[in-house]
PDB file of C-alpha atoms in Angstrom:
ATOM      1  CA  GLY A 105    -146.522-243.093   6.568  1.00  0.00           C
ATOM      2  CA  GLN A 106    -146.985-239.360   6.637  1.00  0.00           C
ATOM      3  CA  GLN A 107    -143.847-237.357   5.855  1.00  0.00           C
ATOM      4  CA  VAL A 108    -143.226-233.655   6.241  1.00  0.00           C
ATOM      5  CA  MET A 109    -140.260-232.097   4.481  1.00  0.00           C
ATOM      6  CA  GLN A 110    -138.892-228.582   4.815  1.00  0.00           C
ATOM      7  CA  ILE A 111    -136.670-226.562   2.538  1.00  0.00           C
ATOM      8  CA  PRO A 112    -134.138-225.171   2.784  1.00  0.00           C
ATOM      9  CA  GLN A 113    -132.341-227.167   5.460  1.00  0.00           C
ATOM     10  CA  TYR A 114    -130.191-224.172   6.298  1.00  0.00           C
ATOM     11  CA  GLN A 115    -130.094-220.489   5.403  1.00  0.00           C
ATOM     12  CA  HIS A 116    -127.687-217.740   6.324  1.00  0.00           C
ATOM     13  CA  VAL A 117    -128.907-214.162   5.810  1.00  0.00           C
ATOM     14  CA  GLN A 118    -127.749-210.681   6.636  1.00  0.00           C
ATOM     15  CA  GLU A 119    -129.783-208.801   9.191  1.00  0.00           C
ATOM     16  CA  GLY A 120    -132.571-206.941   7.424  1.00  0.00           C
ATOM     17  CA  GLU A 121    -132.994-209.498   4.638  1.00  0.00           C
ATOM     18  CA  ASP A 122    -136.153-211.518   4.291  1.00  0.00           C
ATOM     19  CA  PHE A 123    -136.356-215.260   4.914  1.00  0.00           C
ATOM     20  CA  THR A 124    -138.809-217.956   3.859  1.00  0.00           C
ATOM     21  CA  THR A 125    -139.050-221.626   4.770  1.00  0.00           C
ATOM     22  CA  TYR A 126    -141.350-224.033   2.989  1.00  0.00           C
ATOM     23  CA  CYS A 127    -143.070-227.086   4.387  1.00  0.00           C
ATOM     24  CA  ASN A 128    -144.503-229.911   2.272  1.00  0.00           C
ATOM     25  CA  SER A 129    -146.550-232.878   3.391  1.00  0.00           C
ATOM     26  CA  SER A 130    -147.034-236.154   1.554  1.00  0.00           C
ATOM     27  CA  THR A 131    -150.693-236.186   2.664  1.00  0.00           C
ATOM     28  CA  THR A 132    -153.478-233.662   3.200  1.00  0.00           C
ATOM     29  CA  LEU A 133    -153.378-232.204   6.689  1.00  0.00           C
ATOM     30  CA  SER A 134    -156.034-231.165   9.185  1.00  0.00           C
ATOM     31  CA  ASN A 135    -153.833-228.395  10.467  1.00  0.00           C
ATOM     32  CA  ILE A 136    -150.253-227.172  10.409  1.00  0.00           C
ATOM     33  CA  GLN A 137    -148.294-225.827  13.341  1.00  0.00           C
ATOM     34  CA  TRP A 138    -145.019-223.931  13.494  1.00  0.00           C
ATOM     35  CA  TYR A 139    -142.409-224.122  16.227  1.00  0.00           C
ATOM     36  CA  LYS A 140    -139.163-222.246  16.866  1.00  0.00           C
ATOM     37  CA  GLN A 141    -136.141-223.717  18.601  1.00  0.00           C
ATOM     38  CA  ARG A 142    -133.450-221.293  19.709  1.00  0.00           C
ATOM     39  CA  PRO A 143    -129.866-222.631  19.779  1.00  0.00           C
ATOM     40  CA  GLY A 144    -129.492-224.822  22.865  1.00  0.00           C
ATOM     41  CA  GLY A 145    -133.180-224.536  23.671  1.00  0.00           C
ATOM     42  CA  HIS A 146    -136.346-226.518  23.177  1.00  0.00           C
ATOM     43  CA  PRO A 147    -139.037-226.093  20.493  1.00  0.00           C
ATOM     44  CA  VAL A 148    -141.653-223.495  21.320  1.00  0.00           C
ATOM     45  CA  PHE A 149    -145.078-223.360  19.713  1.00  0.00           C
ATOM     46  CA  LEU A 150    -145.617-220.313  17.501  1.00  0.00           C
ATOM     47  CA  ILE A 151    -148.918-220.713  15.698  1.00  0.00           C
ATOM     48  CA  GLN A 152    -151.501-223.080  14.243  1.00  0.00           C
ATOM     49  CA  LEU A 153    -153.260-222.821  10.880  1.00  0.00           C
ATOM     50  CA  VAL A 154    -156.427-224.778  10.207  1.00  0.00           C
ATOM     51  CA  LYS A 155    -158.248-223.431   7.180  1.00  0.00           C
ATOM     52  CA  SER A 156    -157.327-223.891   3.530  1.00  0.00           C
ATOM     53  CA  GLY A 157    -155.481-220.793   2.266  1.00  0.00           C
ATOM     54  CA  GLU A 158    -155.276-219.309   5.761  1.00  0.00           C
ATOM     55  CA  VAL A 159    -152.756-216.537   6.381  1.00  0.00           C
ATOM     56  CA  LYS A 160    -151.748-215.368   9.847  1.00  0.00           C
ATOM     57  CA  LYS A 161    -149.286-212.731  10.944  1.00  0.00           C
ATOM     58  CA  GLN A 162    -147.242-212.279  14.084  1.00  0.00           C
ATOM     59  CA  LYS A 163    -145.359-208.995  13.807  1.00  0.00           C
ATOM     60  CA  ARG A 164    -142.701-209.673  11.125  1.00  0.00           C
ATOM     61  CA  LEU A 165    -143.690-213.331  10.701  1.00  0.00           C
ATOM     62  CA  THR A 166    -146.276-214.386   8.106  1.00  0.00           C
ATOM     63  CA  PHE A 167    -147.609-217.933   8.065  1.00  0.00           C
ATOM     64  CA  GLN A 168    -149.570-219.418   5.195  1.00  0.00           C
ATOM     65  CA  PHE A 169    -151.440-222.712   4.746  1.00  0.00           C
ATOM     66  CA  GLY A 170    -151.803-223.917   1.188  1.00  0.00           C
ATOM     67  CA  GLU A 171    -155.117-224.230  -0.608  1.00  0.00           C
ATOM     68  CA  ALA A 172    -154.760-228.013  -0.819  1.00  0.00           C
ATOM     69  CA  LYS A 173    -153.689-228.187   2.858  1.00  0.00           C
ATOM     70  CA  LYS A 174    -150.511-230.056   1.914  1.00  0.00           C
ATOM     71  CA  ASN A 175    -148.003-227.224   2.219  1.00  0.00           C
ATOM     72  CA  SER A 176    -147.225-224.208   4.309  1.00  0.00           C
ATOM     73  CA  SER A 177    -144.718-221.394   4.489  1.00  0.00           C
ATOM     74  CA  LEU A 178    -143.207-219.094   7.074  1.00  0.00           C
ATOM     75  CA  HIS A 179    -141.898-215.739   5.887  1.00  0.00           C
ATOM     76  CA  ILE A 180    -139.881-213.392   8.072  1.00  0.00           C
ATOM     77  CA  THR A 181    -139.611-209.796   6.908  1.00  0.00           C
ATOM     78  CA  ALA A 182    -136.445-207.862   7.738  1.00  0.00           C
ATOM     79  CA  THR A 183    -134.762-210.518   9.844  1.00  0.00           C
ATOM     80  CA  GLN A 184    -133.149-209.655  13.157  1.00  0.00           C
ATOM     81  CA  THR A 185    -130.471-211.521  15.095  1.00  0.00           C
ATOM     82  CA  THR A 186    -133.171-212.616  17.533  1.00  0.00           C
ATOM     83  CA  ASP A 187    -134.735-214.668  14.715  1.00  0.00           C
ATOM     84  CA  VAL A 188    -131.800-217.108  14.819  1.00  0.00           C
ATOM     85  CA  GLY A 189    -132.876-220.691  15.413  1.00  0.00           C
ATOM     86  CA  THR A 190    -134.450-223.700  13.787  1.00  0.00           C
ATOM     87  CA  TYR A 191    -138.016-223.463  12.542  1.00  0.00           C
ATOM     88  CA  PHE A 192    -140.106-226.612  12.439  1.00  0.00           C
ATOM     89  CA  CYS A 193    -143.460-227.110  10.854  1.00  0.00           C
ATOM     90  CA  ALA A 194    -145.644-229.931  12.167  1.00  0.00           C
ATOM     91  CA  GLY A 195    -148.768-231.386  10.679  1.00  0.00           C
ATOM     92  CA  THR A 196    -151.534-233.601  11.850  1.00  0.00           C
ATOM     93  CA  LYS A 197    -154.332-235.465  10.166  1.00  0.00           C
ATOM     94  CA  GLY A 198    -157.487-236.003  12.155  1.00  0.00           C
ATOM     95  CA  PHE A 199    -156.752-237.403  15.578  1.00  0.00           C
ATOM     96  CA  GLN A 200    -153.374-238.791  14.555  1.00  0.00           C
ATOM     97  CA  LYS A 201    -150.307-237.570  16.365  1.00  0.00           C
ATOM     98  CA  LEU A 202    -148.337-234.572  15.188  1.00  0.00           C
ATOM     99  CA  VAL A 203    -145.587-235.197  12.624  1.00  0.00           C
ATOM    100  CA  PHE A 204    -142.700-232.742  12.687  1.00  0.00           C
ATOM    101  CA  GLY A 205    -140.936-231.494   9.594  1.00  0.00           C
ATOM    102  CA  THR A 206    -137.209-231.775   9.061  1.00  0.00           C
ATOM    103  CA  GLY A 207    -136.602-228.177  10.151  1.00  0.00           C
ATOM    104  CA  THR A 208    -134.897-225.125   8.661  1.00  0.00           C
ATOM    105  CA  ARG A 209    -131.977-223.654  10.506  1.00  0.00           C
ATOM    106  CA  LEU A 210    -131.704-219.876  10.197  1.00  0.00           C
ATOM    107  CA  LEU A 211    -128.547-217.933  10.899  1.00  0.00           C
ATOM    108  CA  VAL A 212    -128.657-214.126  10.851  1.00  0.00           C
ATOM    109  CA  SER A 213    -125.473-212.093  10.677  1.00  0.00           C
ATOM    110  CA  PRO A 214    -125.458-208.536  12.045  1.00  0.00           C
TER     111      PRO A 214
ATOM    112  CA  SER B 212    -150.807-222.983  34.466  1.00  0.00           C
ATOM    113  CA  GLN B 213    -149.113-226.040  33.069  1.00  0.00           C
ATOM    114  CA  THR B 214    -145.413-226.736  33.483  1.00  0.00           C
ATOM    115  CA  ILE B 215    -143.173-229.567  32.366  1.00  0.00           C
ATOM    116  CA  HIS B 216    -139.984-230.617  34.106  1.00  0.00           C
ATOM    117  CA  GLN B 217    -137.113-232.749  32.909  1.00  0.00           C
ATOM    118  CA  TRP B 218    -134.021-233.861  34.718  1.00  0.00           C
ATOM    119  CA  PRO B 219    -131.172-233.980  34.658  1.00  0.00           C
ATOM    120  CA  ALA B 220    -130.335-231.081  32.324  1.00  0.00           C
ATOM    121  CA  THR B 221    -127.057-232.661  31.237  1.00  0.00           C
ATOM    122  CA  LEU B 222    -125.646-236.132  31.643  1.00  0.00           C
ATOM    123  CA  VAL B 223    -122.407-237.836  30.689  1.00  0.00           C
ATOM    124  CA  GLN B 224    -122.503-241.611  30.820  1.00  0.00           C
ATOM    125  CA  PRO B 225    -120.088-244.386  29.797  1.00  0.00           C
ATOM    126  CA  VAL B 226    -121.016-246.888  27.112  1.00  0.00           C
ATOM    127  CA  GLY B 227    -122.834-249.861  28.608  1.00  0.00           C
ATOM    128  CA  SER B 228    -124.195-247.988  31.611  1.00  0.00           C
ATOM    129  CA  PRO B 229    -127.931-247.736  32.376  1.00  0.00           C
ATOM    130  CA  LEU B 230    -130.042-244.646  31.807  1.00  0.00           C
ATOM    131  CA  SER B 231    -133.092-243.155  33.444  1.00  0.00           C
ATOM    132  CA  LEU B 232    -134.524-239.795  32.388  1.00  0.00           C
ATOM    133  CA  GLU B 233    -137.613-238.437  34.064  1.00  0.00           C
ATOM    134  CA  CYS B 234    -140.281-236.052  32.874  1.00  0.00           C
ATOM    135  CA  THR B 235    -143.179-234.716  34.915  1.00  0.00           C
ATOM    136  CA  VAL B 236    -146.047-232.445  33.980  1.00  0.00           C
ATOM    137  CA  GLU B 237    -148.005-230.216  36.338  1.00  0.00           C
ATOM    138  CA  GLY B 238    -151.301-228.428  35.942  1.00  0.00           C
ATOM    139  CA  THR B 239    -153.064-230.805  33.570  1.00  0.00           C
ATOM    140  CA  SER B 240    -154.702-234.206  33.670  1.00  0.00           C
ATOM    141  CA  ASN B 241    -154.396-237.183  31.333  1.00  0.00           C
ATOM    142  CA  PRO B 242    -151.959-235.518  28.938  1.00  0.00           C
ATOM    143  CA  ASN B 243    -150.460-237.215  25.908  1.00  0.00           C
ATOM    144  CA  LEU B 244    -146.742-237.572  26.606  1.00  0.00           C
ATOM    145  CA  TYR B 245    -143.871-237.862  24.164  1.00  0.00           C
ATOM    146  CA  TRP B 246    -140.152-238.584  24.125  1.00  0.00           C
ATOM    147  CA  TYR B 247    -138.089-237.162  21.259  1.00  0.00           C
ATOM    148  CA  ARG B 248    -134.400-237.388  20.487  1.00  0.00           C
ATOM    149  CA  GLN B 249    -132.531-234.726  18.564  1.00  0.00           C
ATOM    150  CA  ALA B 250    -129.019-235.322  17.263  1.00  0.00           C
ATOM    151  CA  ALA B 251    -126.807-232.242  17.003  1.00  0.00           C
ATOM    152  CA  GLY B 252    -128.083-229.931  14.286  1.00  0.00           C
ATOM    153  CA  ARG B 253    -130.798-232.360  13.260  1.00  0.00           C
ATOM    154  CA  GLY B 254    -134.563-232.731  13.454  1.00  0.00           C
ATOM    155  CA  LEU B 255    -136.853-234.283  16.055  1.00  0.00           C
ATOM    156  CA  GLN B 256    -137.086-238.063  16.132  1.00  0.00           C
ATOM    157  CA  LEU B 257    -140.161-239.342  17.956  1.00  0.00           C
ATOM    158  CA  LEU B 258    -139.149-242.245  20.204  1.00  0.00           C
ATOM    159  CA  PHE B 259    -142.235-243.010  22.315  1.00  0.00           C
ATOM    160  CA  TYR B 260    -145.643-241.600  23.017  1.00  0.00           C
ATOM    161  CA  SER B 261    -148.271-242.377  25.595  1.00  0.00           C
ATOM    162  CA  VAL B 262    -151.982-241.590  25.754  1.00  0.00           C
ATOM    163  CA  GLY B 263    -152.469-242.917  29.285  1.00  0.00           C
ATOM    164  CA  ILE B 264    -150.955-244.720  32.267  1.00  0.00           C
ATOM    165  CA  GLY B 265    -149.216-247.902  31.168  1.00  0.00           C
ATOM    166  CA  GLN B 266    -149.927-247.213  27.478  1.00  0.00           C
ATOM    167  CA  ILE B 267    -146.707-246.823  25.505  1.00  0.00           C
ATOM    168  CA  SER B 268    -146.227-246.777  21.737  1.00  0.00           C
ATOM    169  CA  SER B 269    -142.757-247.171  20.317  1.00  0.00           C
ATOM    170  CA  GLU B 270    -141.878-245.446  17.085  1.00  0.00           C
ATOM    171  CA  VAL B 271    -138.338-246.651  16.498  1.00  0.00           C
ATOM    172  CA  PRO B 272    -136.820-250.018  17.456  1.00  0.00           C
ATOM    173  CA  GLN B 273    -133.833-249.405  19.687  1.00  0.00           C
ATOM    174  CA  ASN B 274    -132.317-250.226  23.038  1.00  0.00           C
ATOM    175  CA  LEU B 275    -134.457-247.641  24.805  1.00  0.00           C
ATOM    176  CA  SER B 276    -137.720-248.170  26.649  1.00  0.00           C
ATOM    177  CA  ALA B 277    -140.330-245.902  28.192  1.00  0.00           C
ATOM    178  CA  SER B 278    -142.744-246.222  31.062  1.00  0.00           C
ATOM    179  CA  ARG B 279    -145.593-244.168  32.450  1.00  0.00           C
ATOM    180  CA  PRO B 280    -146.108-245.209  36.062  1.00  0.00           C
ATOM    181  CA  GLN B 281    -148.315-242.215  36.883  1.00  0.00           C
ATOM    182  CA  ASP B 282    -150.604-239.967  34.877  1.00  0.00           C
ATOM    183  CA  ARG B 283    -148.127-237.099  34.657  1.00  0.00           C
ATOM    184  CA  GLN B 284    -144.827-238.962  34.808  1.00  0.00           C
ATOM    185  CA  PHE B 285    -142.938-240.322  31.818  1.00  0.00           C
ATOM    186  CA  ILE B 286    -139.625-242.151  32.121  1.00  0.00           C
ATOM    187  CA  LEU B 287    -137.097-243.023  29.441  1.00  0.00           C
ATOM    188  CA  SER B 288    -134.721-245.872  30.224  1.00  0.00           C
ATOM    189  CA  SER B 289    -131.958-247.987  28.846  1.00  0.00           C
ATOM    190  CA  LYS B 290    -130.196-251.018  30.307  1.00  0.00           C
ATOM    191  CA  LYS B 291    -126.995-250.461  28.319  1.00  0.00           C
ATOM    192  CA  LEU B 292    -126.207-247.205  26.556  1.00  0.00           C
ATOM    193  CA  LEU B 293    -124.611-247.094  23.111  1.00  0.00           C
ATOM    194  CA  LEU B 294    -122.497-244.297  21.641  1.00  0.00           C
ATOM    195  CA  SER B 295    -125.336-243.636  19.192  1.00  0.00           C
ATOM    196  CA  ASP B 296    -127.666-242.827  22.097  1.00  0.00           C
ATOM    197  CA  SER B 297    -125.983-239.450  22.534  1.00  0.00           C
ATOM    198  CA  GLY B 298    -128.278-236.531  21.824  1.00  0.00           C
ATOM    199  CA  PHE B 299    -130.736-234.037  23.164  1.00  0.00           C
ATOM    200  CA  TYR B 300    -133.751-235.767  24.718  1.00  0.00           C
ATOM    201  CA  LEU B 301    -136.955-233.798  24.817  1.00  0.00           C
ATOM    202  CA  CYS B 302    -140.152-234.627  26.621  1.00  0.00           C
ATOM    203  CA  ALA B 303    -143.390-233.023  25.490  1.00  0.00           C
ATOM    204  CA  TRP B 304    -147.019-233.022  26.521  1.00  0.00           C
ATOM    205  CA  SER B 305    -150.263-232.243  24.759  1.00  0.00           C
ATOM    206  CA  VAL B 306    -153.961-232.372  25.315  1.00  0.00           C
ATOM    207  CA  MET B 307    -156.235-233.109  22.393  1.00  0.00           C
ATOM    208  CA  VAL B 308    -158.832-230.349  22.701  1.00  0.00           C
ATOM    209  CA  GLY B 309    -160.494-230.900  19.390  1.00  0.00           C
ATOM    210  CA  PHE B 310    -160.177-232.387  15.950  1.00  0.00           C
ATOM    211  CA  GLY B 311    -156.514-232.167  15.000  1.00  0.00           C
ATOM    212  CA  THR B 312    -155.461-229.638  17.613  1.00  0.00           C
ATOM    213  CA  ASP B 313    -152.667-231.468  19.361  1.00  0.00           C
ATOM    214  CA  THR B 314    -150.280-228.627  20.206  1.00  0.00           C
ATOM    215  CA  GLN B 315    -147.196-229.933  21.959  1.00  0.00           C
ATOM    216  CA  TYR B 316    -145.337-228.209  24.784  1.00  0.00           C
ATOM    217  CA  PHE B 317    -141.745-229.188  25.311  1.00  0.00           C
ATOM    218  CA  GLY B 318    -139.647-229.517  28.416  1.00  0.00           C
ATOM    219  CA  PRO B 319    -136.167-227.996  28.685  1.00  0.00           C
ATOM    220  CA  GLY B 320    -134.509-231.233  27.555  1.00  0.00           C
ATOM    221  CA  THR B 321    -131.646-233.439  28.722  1.00  0.00           C
ATOM    222  CA  ARG B 322    -128.367-233.311  26.858  1.00  0.00           C
ATOM    223  CA  LEU B 323    -126.875-236.818  26.991  1.00  0.00           C
ATOM    224  CA  THR B 324    -123.307-237.618  26.013  1.00  0.00           C
ATOM    225  CA  VAL B 325    -122.265-241.251  25.892  1.00  0.00           C
ATOM    226  CA  LEU B 326    -118.496-241.774  25.972  1.00  0.00           C
TER     227      LEU B 326
END
């Protein structure tokens, strides 16, 4: 079945440093979504990418969908303590249900 | 606007006791509904999903079951809880609006501790 892996599993940065998490699928995807889960909270939808090579930005967050539509990345510029949480990618193929990645937990020290 | 409710927020149950967690969605019709479990510090494990009333698909064999008695109500149950059932249970809904656009919206979750 479809698998979605994320690396790293965990990263601890100092406030102001950049952060990147990578998402890799075993199969070609129709689209990729990103979610953020704050500590103690529930996952919240951030963004969806559909096109090959697509890049989208949300303030300090940059999301990219690979040319082959099998990988994606989330880059945070100049992290802040409010960025703390676990970031999940999730991919779908056609009308199949969404498959969540393994998640990357980000800790930001002030 | 759409909202999703889960209760209770926290629950402590003894091993061997029954379980019933409820999830309801407002403001949408015929949603896809999902139950996930998340162990502490881990990822999301899909347990069940439903595309309509009475239609339940199970992803992982276990001592849990799910039911959808009404369009916007999804219930997770167990007859006898195990220690390994402890975790954070999340309900989610989605509406397929187009090819591969199944964005999921999560409820606040139920934190279950089995002692």
